[in-house]
């Protein structure tokens, strides 16, 4: 290892290819050692359990690597704890574990901050690997010993995904909202959360760990959220094999015996957790294209979860309907009730002027009946709640031409005619011609229409049924480059309808 | 002793008995418990910024304000906006003898007169969101300009408003973007654990932050560095109007709200508050995204200075948390790159060895490879590098795992 030697190795030219640390660019002193057998082995005093260099491990051994469920159910975790430790089984093979993390960081660079922020805690009570809500990662030494590096990398990413997707908070929320109690329900949450992660996290350089549960194995569809999966299966024969599954309190919110708790060392405060999640999200949105769709979507929504569209639409309609000129407000047009008692003072009085709401409905072929039905019912209910009597709500159905103006007296019985292309300009014109003139126009549409070029002389709320390109990446049928639907104009308040179903 | 007196006076009115029962119900104890949201509220009030508490009805906003007023030793005036008329806040026009000569005075309500006379106090405007729009408009003038009719509230009066979230507001309460920008928005939530324990007889007693006179100058300096550091690198963050229905009526960044943020950072620093509290304040003033970026910036200011690390690698204190540690190591390598020099290069290697000995080895891999690439012709390899051999092993191991994964994936593809 002369200086000459080293210089030759570290030629400036290969800096650029510089992905990992490889021996070519580390000075010889280090490289010479790499060939030594004792370096190849996991460094802890192991040998009996860990079968030496993992590249030599025959793939056929895969069978006994990961929980044969029956065996795990029977024995874990007590067995691991109580059986006299085989010589060397005890300590955690940190080198193997961290090699796996390095591999995970290389194939998923945008998760590096999150992966590095995890604090490893060796634990014999954990069946495999588990996380808690304070971003500690509990690792079973035996699991590390029996799992190949590439699968460990998959487990790293899986566990950190639980934390990034905030599964514990969501689990707690679902448990409160739906009254789900007991360990069985938390196991279901864990399985549902795993489904949410596993359907698209592996592949592209990341191996799928043995026994990872996915929606298909429960006869469910891919690409849904934990909350949705939770409604679709029960514990039963199909999930029998999953009873061993335990990703810790970070996955489902239920405290485990091994958790170090909020006061333990190396936990992240909720502010730090947010900061880490934010940095990961920023890394993903800052470099679009490098992360798959599912992570892009996560990053978009991590700090701006889509709000329930019902509430948003309600707020928009209420706000439009109760603005100046409509609804309940003060007026000097008539004497106040208080006037008699305060002689000399000029007082406004409270007066109510219920708003006229006109709903323009896009009945072109591209909007489904179910979508229309749900949104229309909603608007009718909201406008009644605002103080409008049902007879103040009218409906115009509109495809390429607008139909007549219909008063709504009951929620049912609203005639919706149409089915062709769309031109909402007609609908707006018809709505504004109505007498009395509406105070609020609510347009329900998928947005694939020309819009009026000028602002209508009343408040406008647009309920937009989301279409591509923000739809779920995989089914982009009309993604042709020349196709650009008009976006709703800036003067309208736009609420995306149906997006809230994917709330976090 | 209510129990012994009861039998002797059977006719003692039922109301006395009721009073005894009420006294027993009110007999609760308190326990100290940190309360970040109350702490954030206290700091924002101390910084004399208009605060808007967003919270569902009935979750203890008024109770918190009562506690805050007691702690700050300010008399509390609660005004329920929804039962007032606009003229209660903008002043009642009282027609006098000769309006052309004397004008029409706008008479203020009694509570405002009392507040002005006292010179100090905490004014709590509750139920802002259930008031009709004209009342809300009058109230905003009160909050932002501190004027009630012809009176101007003295500087010793602090104002806090409360509103229900849009989703649960019965009327169309909504802040326009310019108004939203003037408030510190604090989300008020109840901790169900606290409530359950409180109903069991023990309510929390928050210890409120105290500003440390020693730290004032340092706090201002810190706040200026943080905000300046962020905005000089990200000019796009200085002003960004909120877009989209979901973000309407919330906090957003503008020069005004950044100035508010700066004073909040200074107050939080002078009070030695936790990051939790700072986070609530900052995100409530400039919004989530810019707020989190500012917090990340503050985190980076906490990282050890790379030059100090290079100066004494043997005793360097590296951050414990993995992601911060890697950021620190990257900064060190970057410092060597910008001013390459033999001794600095050696010091950086020593630092990497120290990092390897005190933490996870995979963090060292990328900085080490970058550092190796910075080597110049005549630099000898330092002896300490031998200690990094484990890192090379680790790296190889990951490489092999990658190769196996690719091989398996290709095999599967071929099978299909």
Coordinates of N, CA and C in Angstrom, one line a residue, chain A residues 230-438:
Chain A
X230 N -59.8 -2.1 6.3 CA -60.3 -2.5 7.6 C -61.8 -2.9 7.6
X231 N -62.5 -2.3 6.6 CA -63.9 -2.6 6.5 C -64.2 -3.9 5.8
X232 N -63.1 -4.4 5.1 CA -63.4 -5.5 4.1 C -63.0 -6.9 4.6
X233 N -62.4 -7.1 5.7 CA -62.1 -8.5 6.1 C -62.3 -8.6 7.6
X234 N -62.5 -9.9 8.0 CA -62.5 -10.2 9.4 C -61.4 -11.2 9.7
X235 N -61.1 -11.3 11.0 CA -60.2 -12.4 11.3 C -60.9 -13.7 11.1
X236 N -60.2 -14.6 10.5 CA -60.9 -15.9 10.2 C -59.9 -16.8 9.6
X237 N -60.4 -17.9 9.0 CA -59.4 -18.9 8.4 C -58.4 -18.2 7.5
X238 N -58.8 -17.2 6.7 CA -57.9 -16.7 5.8 C -56.8 -15.9 6.4
X239 N -57.0 -15.3 7.6 CA -56.0 -14.6 8.3 C -55.3 -15.4 9.3
X240 N -55.7 -16.7 9.4 CA -55.1 -17.5 10.4 C -53.6 -17.5 10.4
X241 N -53.0 -17.5 9.2 CA -51.6 -17.5 9.1 C -50.9 -16.2 9.5
X242 N -51.7 -15.2 9.8 CA -51.1 -13.9 10.0 C -51.1 -13.5 11.5
X243 N -51.5 -14.5 12.3 CA -51.7 -14.2 13.7 C -50.3 -13.8 14.3
X244 N -49.2 -14.2 13.7 CA -47.9 -13.9 14.3 C -47.5 -12.5 14.0
X245 N -48.2 -11.9 13.0 CA -47.8 -10.6 12.5 C -47.8 -9.5 13.5
X246 N -46.7 -8.8 13.7 CA -46.7 -7.8 14.7 C -45.6 -6.7 14.4
X247 N -46.1 -5.6 13.9 CA -45.2 -4.6 13.5 C -45.1 -3.5 14.6
X248 N -45.6 -3.8 15.8 CA -45.4 -2.9 16.9 C -46.4 -1.8 17.0
X249 N -46.3 -1.0 18.0 CA -47.3 0.1 18.3 C -47.2 1.1 17.2
X250 N -46.1 1.2 16.4 CA -46.0 2.2 15.4 C -46.9 1.8 14.2
X251 N -47.4 0.6 14.1 CA -48.2 0.2 13.0 C -49.7 0.2 13.4
X252 N -50.1 0.1 14.7 CA -51.5 0.0 15.0 C -51.9 0.8 16.2
X253 N -50.9 1.4 16.9 CA -51.2 2.3 18.0 C -51.4 1.7 19.3
X254 N -51.3 0.3 19.4 CA -51.5 -0.3 20.7 C -50.1 -0.5 21.3
X255 N -50.0 0.0 22.6 CA -48.7 -0.2 23.3 C -48.3 -1.6 23.4
X256 N -47.1 -1.9 23.2 CA -46.6 -3.3 23.4 C -45.8 -3.4 24.7
X257 N -45.6 -4.6 25.2 CA -44.8 -4.8 26.5 C -43.4 -4.3 26.3
X258 N -42.9 -4.4 25.1 CA -41.4 -4.1 24.9 C -41.2 -2.6 24.6
X259 N -42.3 -1.8 24.4 CA -42.1 -0.4 24.1 C -41.4 0.3 25.2
X260 N -40.5 1.2 24.8 CA -39.8 2.0 25.8 C -40.6 3.2 26.2
X261 N -41.6 3.5 25.5 CA -42.5 4.6 25.9 C -42.0 5.9 25.6
X262 N -42.8 7.0 25.9 CA -42.4 8.3 25.5 C -41.2 8.8 26.3
X263 N -40.9 8.3 27.4 CA -39.8 8.8 28.2 C -38.5 8.1 28.0
X264 N -38.6 7.0 27.3 CA -37.3 6.2 27.0 C -36.4 7.0 26.1
X265 N -35.1 6.5 26.1 CA -34.1 7.2 25.3 C -34.3 7.2 23.8
X266 N -33.8 8.1 23.1 CA -33.7 8.1 21.7 C -35.1 8.2 21.0
X267 N -36.1 8.5 21.7 CA -37.4 8.7 21.0 C -37.5 10.0 20.2
X268 N -38.3 10.1 19.2 CA -38.5 11.4 18.5 C -39.8 12.0 19.1
X269 N -39.7 13.3 19.3 CA -40.9 14.0 19.7 C -41.8 14.2 18.5
X270 N -43.1 14.6 18.8 CA -44.0 14.6 17.6 C -43.5 15.7 16.6
X271 N -42.9 16.7 17.1 CA -42.4 17.7 16.2 C -41.3 17.2 15.4
X272 N -40.4 16.4 16.0 CA -39.3 15.8 15.2 C -39.8 14.8 14.2
X273 N -40.9 14.1 14.6 CA -41.4 13.1 13.6 C -42.0 13.9 12.4
X274 N -42.7 14.9 12.7 CA -43.2 15.7 11.6 C -42.1 16.3 10.7
X275 N -41.0 16.7 11.4 CA -39.9 17.3 10.6 C -39.3 16.2 9.7
X276 N -39.2 15.0 10.2 CA -38.6 13.9 9.4 C -39.5 13.6 8.2
X277 N -40.8 13.5 8.5 CA -41.8 13.1 7.5 C -41.8 14.3 6.4
X278 N -41.7 15.5 6.9 CA -41.8 16.6 6.0 C -40.5 16.6 5.1
X279 N -39.4 16.3 5.7 CA -38.2 16.3 4.8 C -38.3 15.2 3.7
X280 N -38.8 14.0 4.1 CA -39.0 12.9 3.2 C -39.9 13.4 2.1
X281 N -41.1 14.0 2.5 CA -42.1 14.4 1.5 C -41.5 15.4 0.6
X282 N -40.7 16.3 1.1 CA -40.1 17.4 0.3 C -39.1 16.8 -0.7
X283 N -38.3 15.8 -0.2 CA -37.4 15.1 -1.1 C -38.1 14.5 -2.3
X284 N -39.3 14.0 -2.0 CA -40.0 13.3 -3.1 C -40.7 14.3 -4.1
X285 N -41.3 15.3 -3.5 CA -41.9 16.3 -4.4 C -40.9 17.1 -5.1
X286 N -39.8 17.3 -4.5 CA -38.7 18.1 -5.1 C -38.1 17.5 -6.3
X287 N -38.1 16.1 -6.3 CA -37.6 15.5 -7.5 C -38.6 14.5 -8.1
X288 N -39.6 15.1 -8.7 CA -40.6 14.2 -9.2 C -40.1 13.3 -10.3
X289 N -40.6 12.1 -10.3 CA -40.1 11.1 -11.3 C -39.3 10.1 -10.6
X290 N -38.6 10.4 -9.6 CA -37.7 9.4 -9.0 C -38.4 8.4 -8.1
X291 N -39.5 8.8 -7.6 CA -40.3 8.0 -6.7 C -41.6 7.5 -7.4
X292 N -42.0 6.3 -7.0 CA -43.2 5.8 -7.7 C -44.4 6.6 -7.3
X293 N -45.5 6.4 -8.0 CA -46.8 7.1 -7.8 C -47.2 7.1 -6.4
X294 N -47.2 5.9 -5.8 CA -47.8 5.8 -4.4 C -47.0 6.7 -3.5
X295 N -45.7 6.8 -3.6 CA -45.0 7.7 -2.7 C -45.2 9.2 -3.1
X296 N -45.4 9.4 -4.4 CA -45.7 10.8 -4.8 C -46.9 11.3 -4.1
X297 N -47.9 10.4 -4.2 CA -49.2 10.7 -3.6 C -49.1 10.9 -2.1
X298 N -48.4 10.1 -1.5 CA -48.2 10.2 -0.1 C -47.6 11.6 0.2
X299 N -46.5 11.9 -0.5 CA -45.8 13.2 -0.3 C -46.8 14.4 -0.5
X300 N -47.6 14.3 -1.5 CA -48.5 15.4 -1.7 C -49.5 15.6 -0.6
X301 N -49.9 14.5 0.0 CA -51.0 14.5 1.0 C -50.5 14.5 2.4
X302 N -49.2 14.3 2.6 CA -48.7 14.1 4.0 C -49.0 15.3 4.9
X303 N -48.9 16.5 4.3 CA -49.2 17.6 5.2 C -50.4 18.4 4.7
X304 N -51.0 18.0 3.7 CA -52.3 18.6 3.3 C -53.2 17.5 3.0
X305 N -53.7 16.8 4.0 CA -54.6 15.7 3.7 C -55.8 16.2 3.0
X306 N -56.3 15.5 2.0 CA -57.6 16.0 1.4 C -58.6 16.0 2.4
X307 N -59.4 17.1 2.5 CA -60.4 17.2 3.5 C -61.7 16.5 3.0
X308 N -62.5 16.1 3.9 CA -63.8 15.5 3.5 C -64.5 16.4 2.6
X309 N -64.9 16.0 1.4 CA -65.5 16.9 0.4 C -66.8 17.4 0.9
X310 N -67.5 16.6 1.6 CA -68.9 17.0 2.1 C -68.7 18.3 2.9
X311 N -67.8 18.3 3.9 CA -67.6 19.4 4.7 C -67.2 20.7 3.9
X312 N -66.3 20.4 3.0 CA -65.8 21.5 2.2 C -66.9 22.1 1.4
X313 N -67.6 21.3 0.7 CA -68.7 21.8 -0.1 C -69.7 22.5 0.7
X314 N -70.0 21.9 1.9 CA -70.9 22.6 2.8 C -70.4 23.9 3.2
X315 N -69.1 24.0 3.6 CA -68.6 25.3 4.0 C -68.7 26.3 2.8
X316 N -68.3 25.8 1.6 CA -68.3 26.7 0.5 C -69.8 27.2 0.2
X317 N -70.7 26.3 0.2 CA -72.1 26.7 -0.1 C -72.6 27.6 1.0
X318 N -72.3 27.3 2.3 CA -72.8 28.1 3.4 C -72.2 29.5 3.3
X319 N -70.9 29.5 3.0 CA -70.3 30.8 3.0 C -70.8 31.7 1.8
X320 N -71.1 31.0 0.7 CA -71.6 31.7 -0.4 C -73.0 32.2 -0.1
X321 N -73.8 31.4 0.5 CA -75.2 31.7 0.8 C -75.4 32.7 1.9
X322 N -74.4 32.8 2.8 CA -74.6 33.8 3.9 C -73.8 35.0 3.7
X323 N -73.2 35.2 2.6 CA -72.4 36.4 2.4 C -73.3 37.6 2.3
X324 N -72.7 38.8 2.2 CA -73.5 40.0 2.1 C -74.6 39.9 1.0
X325 N -75.7 40.3 1.3 CA -76.8 40.3 0.3 C -77.7 39.1 0.4
X326 N -77.2 38.1 1.1 CA -78.1 36.9 1.3 C -77.9 36.4 2.7
X327 N -78.9 35.7 3.1 CA -78.8 35.1 4.4 C -79.2 36.1 5.5
X328 N -78.6 35.8 6.7 CA -79.0 36.5 7.9 C -78.0 37.6 8.2
X329 N -78.4 38.8 8.2 CA -77.4 39.9 8.5 C -78.1 41.1 9.1
X330 N -77.3 42.1 9.5 CA -78.0 43.3 10.0 C -78.3 44.3 8.9
X331 N -79.3 45.0 9.1 CA -79.7 46.0 8.1 C -80.3 47.2 8.8
X332 N -80.1 48.4 8.2 CA -80.7 49.6 8.8 C -82.0 49.9 8.2
X333 N -82.5 49.0 7.3 CA -83.7 49.2 6.6 C -85.0 49.2 7.4
X334 N -84.8 48.8 8.6 CA -86.0 48.6 9.5 C -85.6 48.8 10.9
X335 N -86.5 49.3 11.8 CA -86.1 49.6 13.1 C -85.7 48.4 13.9
X336 N -84.7 48.5 14.8 CA -84.2 47.4 15.6 C -85.2 47.2 16.8
X337 N -85.2 46.0 17.3 CA -86.1 45.7 18.5 C -85.6 46.5 19.7
X338 N -84.3 46.8 19.7 CA -83.8 47.5 20.9 C -84.1 49.0 20.8
X339 N -84.5 49.5 19.7 CA -84.6 50.9 19.5 C -85.4 51.6 20.6
X340 N -86.5 51.0 21.0 CA -87.4 51.6 21.9 C -86.7 52.0 23.2
X341 N -85.7 51.1 23.6 CA -85.1 51.3 24.9 C -83.9 52.2 24.9
X342 N -83.4 52.5 23.7 CA -82.2 53.4 23.6 C -82.6 54.6 22.8
X343 N -83.3 55.5 23.3 CA -83.7 56.6 22.5 C -82.5 57.4 22.1
X344 N -82.5 57.9 20.9 CA -81.3 58.7 20.5 C -80.3 57.9 19.7
X345 N -80.2 56.6 19.9 CA -79.2 55.8 19.2 C -79.8 55.2 17.9
X346 N -79.1 55.1 16.9 CA -79.5 54.4 15.7 C -79.1 53.0 15.7
X347 N -80.0 52.1 15.6 CA -79.6 50.7 15.7 C -80.0 49.9 14.5
X348 N -79.2 49.0 14.1 CA -79.6 48.1 13.0 C -80.5 47.0 13.5
X349 N -81.2 46.4 12.6 CA -82.0 45.3 13.1 C -81.6 44.0 12.3
X350 N -82.0 42.9 12.9 CA -81.6 41.6 12.3 C -82.6 41.2 11.3
X351 N -82.2 40.8 10.1 CA -83.2 40.5 9.2 C -82.7 39.3 8.4
X352 N -83.6 38.4 8.0 CA -83.2 37.2 7.3 C -83.7 37.3 5.9
X353 N -82.8 37.0 5.0 CA -83.1 36.9 3.6 C -82.6 35.6 3.0
X354 N -83.4 34.6 3.0 CA -82.9 33.3 2.6 C -82.3 33.3 1.2
X355 N -81.2 32.6 1.0 CA -80.6 32.6 -0.3 C -81.3 31.7 -1.4
X356 N -81.3 32.2 -2.6 CA -81.7 31.3 -3.7 C -80.5 30.6 -4.2
X357 N -80.5 29.3 -4.2 CA -79.4 28.5 -4.7 C -79.8 27.8 -6.0
X358 N -79.0 27.9 -7.0 CA -79.3 27.2 -8.2 C -78.1 26.2 -8.5
X359 N -78.5 25.0 -8.7 CA -77.5 24.0 -8.9 C -77.5 23.6 -10.4
X360 N -76.3 23.8 -11.0 CA -76.2 23.4 -12.4 C -75.5 22.1 -12.5
X361 N -76.1 21.1 -13.1 CA -75.6 19.8 -13.0 C -75.1 19.3 -14.4
X362 N -73.9 18.9 -14.5 CA -73.3 18.4 -15.7 C -73.8 17.0 -15.9
X363 N -74.7 16.8 -16.9 CA -75.3 15.5 -17.1 C -74.7 14.8 -18.3
X364 N -73.5 15.3 -18.7 CA -72.9 14.7 -19.9 C -72.5 13.2 -19.5
X365 N -72.2 12.5 -20.6 CA -71.9 11.0 -20.4 C -70.8 10.7 -19.5
X366 N -69.9 11.7 -19.3 CA -68.7 11.3 -18.5 C -68.9 11.3 -17.0
X367 N -70.0 11.8 -16.6 CA -70.3 11.8 -15.1 C -71.3 10.7 -14.8
X368 N -70.9 9.9 -13.8 CA -71.8 8.7 -13.5 C -73.0 9.2 -12.7
X369 N -74.0 8.4 -12.8 CA -75.3 8.7 -12.1 C -75.0 8.7 -10.6
X370 N -74.2 7.7 -10.1 CA -73.9 7.6 -8.7 C -73.3 8.9 -8.2
X371 N -72.3 9.4 -8.9 CA -71.6 10.6 -8.5 C -72.6 11.8 -8.4
X372 N -73.4 11.9 -9.5 CA -74.4 13.0 -9.5 C -75.4 12.9 -8.3
X373 N -75.8 11.7 -8.1 CA -76.8 11.5 -7.1 C -76.3 11.9 -5.7
X374 N -75.1 11.4 -5.4 CA -74.6 11.8 -4.0 C -74.3 13.3 -3.9
X375 N -73.8 13.9 -4.9 CA -73.5 15.3 -4.8 C -74.7 16.1 -4.7
X376 N -75.7 15.8 -5.5 CA -77.0 16.6 -5.6 C -77.7 16.5 -4.3
X377 N -77.8 15.3 -3.7 CA -78.4 15.2 -2.4 C -77.7 16.1 -1.4
X378 N -76.4 16.1 -1.5 CA -75.6 16.8 -0.5 C -75.9 18.3 -0.6
X379 N -76.0 18.8 -1.9 CA -76.2 20.2 -2.1 C -77.6 20.6 -1.6
X380 N -78.6 19.7 -1.9 CA -80.0 20.0 -1.5 C -80.0 20.1 0.1
X381 N -79.3 19.1 0.7 CA -79.4 19.1 2.2 C -78.7 20.4 2.7
X382 N -77.5 20.7 2.2 CA -76.8 21.9 2.7 C -77.6 23.2 2.5
X383 N -78.2 23.3 1.3 CA -78.9 24.6 1.1 C -80.1 24.7 2.0
X384 N -80.7 23.5 2.3 CA -81.8 23.6 3.3 C -81.3 24.0 4.6
X385 N -80.2 23.5 5.0 CA -79.6 23.8 6.3 C -79.3 25.3 6.4
X386 N -78.9 25.9 5.3 CA -78.5 27.3 5.4 C -79.7 28.1 5.7
X387 N -80.8 27.6 5.5 CA -82.0 28.4 5.8 C -82.9 28.6 4.6
X388 N -82.4 28.1 3.5 CA -83.2 28.2 2.3 C -84.3 27.2 2.4
X389 N -85.5 27.6 2.1 CA -86.6 26.6 2.1 C -86.3 25.8 0.8
X390 N -86.8 24.5 0.8 CA -86.6 23.7 -0.4 C -87.0 24.4 -1.7
X391 N -88.0 25.2 -1.6 CA -88.5 25.8 -2.9 C -87.5 26.9 -3.3
X392 N -86.5 27.2 -2.5 CA -85.5 28.2 -3.0 C -84.3 27.5 -3.7
X393 N -84.3 26.2 -3.8 CA -83.3 25.5 -4.5 C -83.8 25.1 -5.8
X394 N -83.1 25.4 -6.9 CA -83.5 25.0 -8.2 C -82.4 24.3 -8.9
X395 N -82.7 23.5 -9.9 CA -81.7 22.7 -10.6 C -81.8 22.9 -12.1
X396 N -80.7 23.0 -12.7 CA -80.6 23.1 -14.2 C -79.7 21.9 -14.6
X397 N -80.3 21.0 -15.4 CA -79.4 20.0 -15.9 C -78.8 20.4 -17.3
X398 N -77.6 20.1 -17.5 CA -76.9 20.7 -18.6 C -75.9 19.7 -19.3
X399 N -76.1 19.4 -20.5 CA -75.0 18.7 -21.3 C -74.5 19.7 -22.3
X400 N -74.7 19.5 -23.6 CA -74.2 20.5 -24.5 C -75.2 21.6 -24.6
X401 N -76.5 21.4 -24.2 CA -77.5 22.4 -24.1 C -78.1 22.3 -22.7
X402 N -78.6 23.4 -22.2 CA -79.2 23.4 -20.9 C -80.7 23.1 -20.9
X403 N -81.1 22.4 -19.9 CA -82.6 22.1 -19.8 C -83.2 23.3 -19.1
X404 N -84.5 23.1 -18.7 CA -85.2 24.2 -18.0 C -84.7 24.3 -16.5
X405 N -85.3 25.3 -15.8 CA -85.0 25.5 -14.4 C -86.0 24.7 -13.6
X406 N -85.7 23.8 -12.8 CA -86.6 23.1 -12.0 C -86.5 23.4 -10.5
X407 N -87.6 23.7 -9.9 CA -87.6 23.9 -8.4 C -87.5 22.5 -7.7
X408 N -86.8 22.5 -6.7 CA -86.7 21.2 -5.9 C -87.6 21.3 -4.7
X409 N -88.5 20.4 -4.7 CA -89.4 20.3 -3.5 C -89.1 19.2 -2.6
X410 N -88.7 18.1 -3.2 CA -88.2 17.0 -2.4 C -86.9 16.6 -3.0
X411 N -86.1 15.8 -2.2 CA -84.8 15.4 -2.7 C -84.9 14.6 -3.9
X412 N -85.9 13.7 -4.0 CA -86.1 12.9 -5.1 C -86.9 13.7 -6.2
X413 N -87.1 13.1 -7.3 CA -87.9 13.7 -8.3 C -87.2 14.9 -9.0
X414 N -85.9 14.9 -9.0 CA -85.2 16.0 -9.8 C -85.0 15.4 -11.2
X415 N -85.5 16.0 -12.2 CA -85.3 15.4 -13.5 C -83.9 15.7 -14.0
X416 N -83.1 14.7 -14.4 CA -81.8 14.9 -14.9 C -81.8 14.4 -16.3
X417 N -81.7 15.3 -17.3 CA -81.7 14.9 -18.7 C -80.4 15.2 -19.3
X418 N -79.9 14.4 -20.2 CA -78.7 14.7 -20.8 C -78.0 13.4 -21.2
X419 N -76.7 13.5 -21.5 CA -75.9 12.3 -21.8 C -74.9 12.6 -22.9
X420 N -74.8 13.7 -23.5 CA -73.9 14.0 -24.6 C -72.6 14.7 -24.1
X421 N -72.1 15.6 -24.9 CA -71.0 16.4 -24.5 C -71.4 17.5 -23.5
X422 N -70.4 18.3 -23.1 CA -70.8 19.3 -22.1 C -70.5 20.7 -22.6
X423 N -71.3 21.7 -22.3 CA -71.0 23.1 -22.4 C -71.7 23.8 -21.2
X424 N -70.9 24.0 -20.2 CA -71.5 24.5 -18.9 C -71.9 26.0 -19.1
X425 N -71.4 26.6 -20.2 CA -71.7 28.0 -20.4 C -73.2 28.2 -20.5
X426 N -73.8 27.2 -21.2 CA -75.3 27.2 -21.4 C -76.0 27.1 -20.0
X427 N -75.4 26.2 -19.2 CA -76.0 26.0 -17.9 C -76.0 27.3 -17.0
X428 N -74.8 27.9 -17.0 CA -74.7 29.2 -16.3 C -75.7 30.2 -16.8
X429 N -75.8 30.3 -18.1 CA -76.7 31.3 -18.7 C -78.1 31.1 -18.3
X430 N -78.5 29.8 -18.3 CA -79.9 29.5 -18.0 C -80.1 29.8 -16.5
X431 N -79.2 29.4 -15.7 CA -79.3 29.6 -14.2 C -79.5 31.1 -13.9
X432 N -78.7 32.0 -14.6 CA -78.7 33.4 -14.3 C -79.9 34.1 -14.9
X433 N -80.6 33.4 -15.9 CA -81.8 34.0 -16.4 C -83.0 33.8 -15.5
X434 N -82.8 32.9 -14.6 CA -84.0 32.5 -13.8 C -84.4 33.7 -12.9
X435 N -85.7 33.8 -12.6 CA -86.2 34.8 -11.8 C -86.9 34.2 -10.6
X436 N -86.7 34.5 -9.4 CA -85.7 35.5 -8.9 C -84.2 35.0 -9.2
X437 N -83.3 36.0 -9.4 CA -82.0 35.6 -9.7 C -81.3 34.9 -8.5
X438 N -80.6 33.8 -8.8 CA -80.0 33.0 -7.7 C -78.9 33.9 -7.0

